[in-house]
Short mmCIF file of C-alpha atoms and ligand atoms in Angstrom, two decimals:
data_model
loop_
_atom_site.label_atom_id
_atom_site.label_comp_id
_atom_site.label_asym_id
_atom_site.label_seq_id
_atom_site.Cartn_x
_atom_site.Cartn_y
_atom_site.Cartn_z
CA UNK R 1 -0.26 0.06 -0.61
CA UNK R 2 1.70 3.16 -1.10
CA UNK R 3 1.19 5.36 1.94
CA UNK R 4 -0.56 9.34 1.81
CA UNK R 5 1.75 11.75 0.05
CA UNK R 6 4.44 9.44 -0.88
CA UNK R 7 6.32 9.64 -4.16
CA UNK R 8 5.74 7.67 -6.95
CA UNK R 9 8.82 8.28 -8.96
CA UNK R 10 11.57 10.11 -7.59
CA UNK R 11 15.06 11.26 -9.80
CA UNK R 12 18.23 11.29 -8.01
CA UNK R 13 21.23 13.51 -9.20
CA UNK R 14 23.81 11.08 -7.47
CA UNK R 15 26.73 13.72 -6.86
CA UNK R 16 30.00 14.36 -4.76
CA UNK R 17 31.34 11.08 -5.49
CA UNK R 18 35.10 12.84 -6.24
CA UNK R 19 34.35 15.17 -2.94
CA UNK R 20 33.96 12.01 -0.94
CA UNK R 21 37.11 10.86 -2.05
CA UNK R 22 39.47 13.74 -2.15
CA UNK R 23 38.01 14.33 1.68
CA UNK R 24 39.25 10.98 2.30
CA UNK R 25 42.61 11.61 0.22
CA UNK R 26 41.60 8.75 -2.37
CA UNK R 27 41.24 8.28 -5.57
CA UNK R 28 38.09 9.11 -7.59
CA UNK R 29 37.36 5.63 -8.71
CA UNK R 30 36.83 4.87 -4.97
CA UNK R 31 34.39 7.61 -4.53
CA UNK R 32 32.14 6.05 -7.16
CA UNK R 33 32.76 2.80 -5.78
CA UNK R 34 31.46 3.89 -2.27
CA UNK R 35 28.83 5.52 -4.56
CA UNK R 36 27.57 2.29 -6.07
CA UNK R 37 27.50 1.08 -2.40
CA UNK R 38 25.11 4.14 -1.43
CA UNK R 39 23.42 3.41 -4.56
CA UNK R 40 22.70 -0.01 -3.55
CA UNK R 41 20.69 0.94 -0.01
CA UNK R 42 18.75 3.68 -2.10
CA UNK R 43 17.69 1.08 -4.44
CA UNK R 44 16.20 -1.42 -1.54
CA UNK R 45 15.29 1.49 0.78
CA UNK R 46 12.94 2.65 -2.08
CA UNK R 47 11.34 -0.64 -2.83
CA UNK R 48 10.93 -1.48 0.73
CA UNK R 49 9.06 2.53 1.13
CA UNK R 50 7.09 1.51 -1.77
CA UNK R 51 8.01 4.01 -4.48
CA UNK R 52 7.32 2.84 -7.79
CA UNK R 53 9.73 4.36 -9.96
CA UNK R 54 13.64 5.84 -8.84
CA UNK R 55 15.41 7.19 -11.44
CA UNK R 56 19.89 7.78 -11.40
CA UNK R 57 22.20 9.89 -12.99
CA UNK R 58 24.72 7.49 -13.48
CA UNK R 59 26.55 8.86 -16.47
CA UNK R 60 25.64 12.05 -18.80
CA UNK R 61 26.43 12.73 -22.00
CA UNK R 62 29.30 15.38 -20.34
CA UNK R 63 30.88 12.72 -18.01
CA UNK R 64 33.13 11.53 -20.93
CA UNK R 65 35.18 14.62 -20.60
CA UNK R 66 36.71 13.06 -17.43
CA UNK R 67 39.77 11.10 -17.45
CA UNK R 68 39.48 7.41 -19.73
CA UNK R 69 40.43 6.17 -15.88
CA UNK R 70 37.81 7.44 -14.23
CA UNK R 71 35.51 6.74 -16.77
CA UNK R 72 36.47 2.69 -17.16
CA UNK R 73 36.08 2.74 -13.58
CA UNK R 74 32.18 4.12 -13.39
CA UNK R 75 31.62 1.36 -16.39
CA UNK R 76 33.85 -1.48 -14.21
CA UNK R 77 31.42 -0.58 -11.10
CA UNK R 78 28.31 -1.10 -13.27
CA UNK R 79 29.84 -4.47 -14.45
CA UNK R 80 30.90 -5.21 -10.26
CA UNK R 81 27.33 -3.85 -9.67
CA UNK R 82 25.32 -6.44 -11.46
CA UNK R 83 27.80 -9.20 -10.72
CA UNK R 84 27.01 -8.85 -7.34
CA UNK R 85 23.45 -7.42 -7.08
CA UNK R 86 21.20 -9.14 -9.35
CA UNK R 87 20.32 -12.07 -6.68
CA UNK R 88 19.38 -9.23 -4.10
CA UNK R 89 16.88 -7.28 -6.84
CA UNK R 90 15.49 -10.33 -7.77
CA UNK R 91 15.09 -11.36 -4.68
CA UNK R 92 13.24 -7.83 -4.17
CA UNK R 93 11.33 -7.72 -7.28
CA UNK R 94 12.98 -4.83 -8.77
CA UNK R 95 12.97 -4.51 -12.44
CA UNK R 96 16.02 -2.37 -13.97
CA UNK R 97 15.32 -0.46 -17.21
CA UNK R 98 17.74 2.42 -18.56
CA UNK R 99 17.74 5.45 -20.50
CA UNK R 100 20.07 7.61 -22.54
CA UNK R 101 22.06 5.91 -25.45
CA UNK R 102 24.12 2.92 -23.92
CA UNK R 103 25.33 1.70 -27.02
CA UNK R 104 28.72 3.75 -26.46
CA UNK R 105 29.19 2.25 -23.27
CA UNK R 106 32.36 -0.47 -23.50
CA UNK R 107 31.05 -3.56 -24.45
CA UNK R 108 31.57 -5.51 -21.31
CA UNK R 109 29.29 -2.92 -19.36
CA UNK R 110 26.18 -2.78 -22.23
CA UNK R 111 26.43 -6.57 -22.36
CA UNK R 112 26.00 -7.00 -18.35
CA UNK R 113 23.43 -4.09 -18.35
CA UNK R 114 21.12 -5.66 -21.26
CA UNK R 115 21.61 -9.06 -19.51
CA UNK R 116 20.44 -7.18 -16.15
CA UNK R 117 17.49 -5.33 -17.76
CA UNK R 118 16.46 -8.82 -19.48
CA UNK R 119 16.71 -11.14 -16.14
CA UNK R 120 14.68 -8.61 -14.04
CA UNK R 121 11.89 -7.80 -17.01
CA UNK R 122 9.35 -10.33 -15.51
CA UNK R 123 9.50 -8.41 -11.95
CA UNK R 124 7.07 -5.73 -10.91
CA UNK R 125 7.84 -4.00 -7.74
CA UNK R 126 10.28 -0.81 -7.78
CA UNK R 127 10.98 0.01 -11.57
CA UNK R 128 14.54 1.10 -11.30
CA UNK R 129 16.08 3.28 -13.68
CA UNK R 130 19.45 3.37 -14.84
CA UNK R 131 20.65 7.09 -16.93
CA UNK R 132 23.39 5.91 -18.67
CA UNK R 133 25.02 7.89 -21.48
CA UNK R 134 22.26 10.43 -20.94
CA UNK R 135 21.01 14.11 -21.65
CA UNK R 136 18.18 15.67 -21.45
CA UNK R 137 18.10 17.96 -24.53
CA UNK R 138 19.44 14.99 -26.72
CA UNK R 139 16.78 12.59 -25.14
CA UNK R 140 14.03 15.39 -26.79
CA UNK R 141 15.76 16.05 -29.86
CA UNK R 142 16.45 12.30 -30.36
CA UNK R 143 12.37 12.45 -29.69
CA UNK R 144 11.75 14.76 -32.91
CA UNK R 145 13.86 13.03 -35.12
CA UNK R 146 11.48 9.75 -34.46
CA UNK R 147 8.59 11.70 -35.15
CA UNK R 148 10.10 13.77 -37.96
CA UNK R 149 11.14 10.17 -39.37
CA UNK R 150 7.31 9.04 -38.57
CA UNK R 151 6.11 12.11 -41.08
CA UNK R 152 4.42 13.84 -38.16
CA UNK R 153 3.81 17.50 -39.20
CA UNK R 154 1.84 18.55 -36.21
CA UNK R 155 3.92 17.38 -32.96
CA UNK R 156 1.64 17.52 -29.52
CA UNK R 157 3.36 17.38 -25.89
CA UNK R 158 2.03 13.72 -25.68
CA UNK R 159 3.56 12.81 -28.61
CA UNK R 160 7.18 13.97 -27.79
CA UNK R 161 6.13 12.72 -24.04
CA UNK R 162 5.44 9.47 -25.79
CA UNK R 163 9.33 9.38 -27.69
CA UNK R 164 10.87 10.06 -24.90
CA UNK R 165 13.41 7.15 -23.03
CA UNK R 166 11.00 7.70 -20.59
CA UNK R 167 7.95 6.80 -23.29
CA UNK R 168 6.58 3.91 -24.60
CA UNK R 169 9.55 2.41 -25.63
CA UNK R 170 9.88 1.00 -21.64
CA UNK R 171 6.40 1.83 -20.93
CA UNK R 172 5.52 5.36 -20.39
CA UNK R 173 7.48 6.24 -17.03
CA UNK R 174 4.63 8.95 -15.48
CA UNK R 175 7.04 12.25 -14.53
CA UNK R 176 9.60 12.27 -11.14
CA UNK R 177 6.89 13.73 -8.36
CA UNK R 178 10.74 14.81 -6.75
CA UNK R 179 13.90 15.47 -8.20
CA UNK R 180 16.55 15.14 -5.32
CA UNK R 181 20.52 15.88 -6.15
CA UNK R 182 23.04 15.33 -3.14
CA UNK R 183 26.21 17.63 -2.35
CA UNK R 184 24.90 20.69 -2.22
CA UNK R 185 24.78 21.15 -5.82
CA UNK R 186 21.59 23.29 -6.69
CA UNK R 187 21.28 22.27 -10.74
CA UNK R 188 19.36 20.09 -13.19
CA UNK R 189 22.81 19.34 -15.16
CA UNK R 190 20.41 18.37 -18.16
CA UNK R 191 18.67 15.39 -16.49
CA UNK R 192 14.93 14.78 -17.40
CA UNK R 193 14.65 18.08 -18.38
CA UNK R 194 10.99 17.71 -19.89
CA UNK R 195 10.06 15.24 -17.31
CA UNK R 196 11.22 17.54 -14.19
CA UNK R 197 8.43 20.56 -15.51
CA UNK R 198 6.53 19.98 -12.33
CA UNK R 199 9.11 18.42 -10.09
CA UNK R 200 9.70 19.19 -6.34
CA UNK R 201 13.40 19.76 -6.27
CA UNK R 202 14.69 18.89 -2.64
CA UNK R 203 18.52 19.00 -2.42
CA UNK R 204 20.70 18.09 0.89
CA UNK R 205 24.60 18.92 1.79
CA UNK R 206 25.06 14.91 2.30
CA UNK R 207 27.79 13.88 -0.47
CA UNK R 208 26.34 11.08 -2.56
CA UNK R 209 28.66 8.16 -0.80
CA UNK R 210 27.27 9.08 2.67
CA UNK R 211 23.79 8.78 1.19
CA UNK R 212 21.65 6.38 3.89
CA UNK R 213 17.89 5.31 4.44
CA UNK R 214 17.52 7.78 7.43
CA UNK R 215 18.78 10.77 4.98
CA UNK R 216 16.89 8.98 2.25
CA UNK R 217 13.48 9.45 4.48
CA UNK R 218 14.50 12.81 5.49
CA UNK R 219 14.40 14.10 2.18
CA UNK R 220 11.15 12.26 1.25
CA UNK R 221 9.83 14.07 4.47
CA UNK R 222 10.31 17.46 3.23
CA UNK R 223 8.81 16.14 -0.08
CA UNK R 224 5.76 15.48 1.46
CA UNK R 225 5.50 18.63 3.26
CA UNK R 226 4.90 20.34 0.04
CA UNK R 227 2.00 21.71 -1.54
CA UNK R 228 2.35 21.20 -5.18
CA UNK R 229 0.13 23.23 -6.81
CA UNK R 230 1.39 22.30 -11.15
CA UNK R 231 0.52 26.13 -11.63
CA UNK R 232 -2.79 26.01 -10.20
CA UNK R 233 -3.54 28.14 -7.16
CA UNK R 234 -3.95 25.53 -3.59
C1 FPP H 301 28.63 12.61 -9.41
O1 FPP H 301 29.90 12.30 -8.37
C2 FPP H 301 28.73 11.28 -9.64
C3 FPP H 301 28.97 10.54 -10.96
C4 FPP H 301 29.69 11.13 -12.33
C5 FPP H 301 28.91 8.62 -11.32
C6 FPP H 301 28.01 8.41 -10.55
C7 FPP H 301 28.28 6.79 -10.62
C8 FPP H 301 28.04 6.17 -9.71
C9 FPP H 301 27.13 6.51 -8.02
C10 FPP H 301 28.49 4.61 -9.26
C11 FPP H 301 27.55 3.60 -9.68
C12 FPP H 301 27.41 3.87 -11.09
C13 FPP H 301 26.62 3.11 -12.16
C14 FPP H 301 26.94 3.34 -13.65
C15 FPP H 301 26.32 2.10 -11.57
P1 FPP H 301 31.18 13.66 -9.04
O2 FPP H 301 32.30 12.56 -9.23
O3 FPP H 301 30.83 14.50 -10.08
O4 FPP H 301 31.16 14.27 -7.54
P2 FPP H 301 31.78 15.62 -7.50
O5 FPP H 301 31.44 16.52 -8.16
O6 FPP H 301 32.37 15.85 -5.80
O7 FPP H 301 33.28 15.54 -7.83
#
């Protein structure tokens, strides 16, 4: 049963892995490793709390600008995550999806991601969307180009929404109710630009690797106390 006011869809910008590592004098990749552990905690917490959709920003179209060591490290973590977590994801009835153009990611990570999506496809609990090589503007352009290719001459909002990664390809994911960004930064950074039109934004100074269930519950509670008006009056 979904508790009163619970967000149905939570989107997360998992920020601060690098600063967490720096504070501890560790290589950046160790920050991403700790970030992956935090991601595991939040997936299970979301599933236990009855959240229906969780979308995380794991790798943006801009992240390719980082060193090849860091980029390779992030994709190796994806492989590691799939190897170690598949059973727990299935035990928790989590269904994994991916948004973004993951054709470009290293083959080992792409193969693992596809296997993960395939082996969880019958689950009907939490839908966990991993955004990989994702950019919001590129997503809108891709959708519009698909419509042009179909010969559409007049495009509606629904047409665009249906042709985003979150559209009918993966069963129409509703727009996020809540967008969380960690580490004190307060930007959208090209994440779910179309879908966040009416989302509530909640920010925390906690660095992503330090994120745990109690902080996540605190952020959800902030959301629950918001008065959503969608441009209307309360
Ligand atoms: C932002 O922190 C984080 C990322 C760019 C990567 C997120 C990756 C994970 C949480 C690991 C799990 C990965 C997968 C692919 C499942 P930052 O590096 O920008 O931190 P900073 O702003 O402190 O430098």
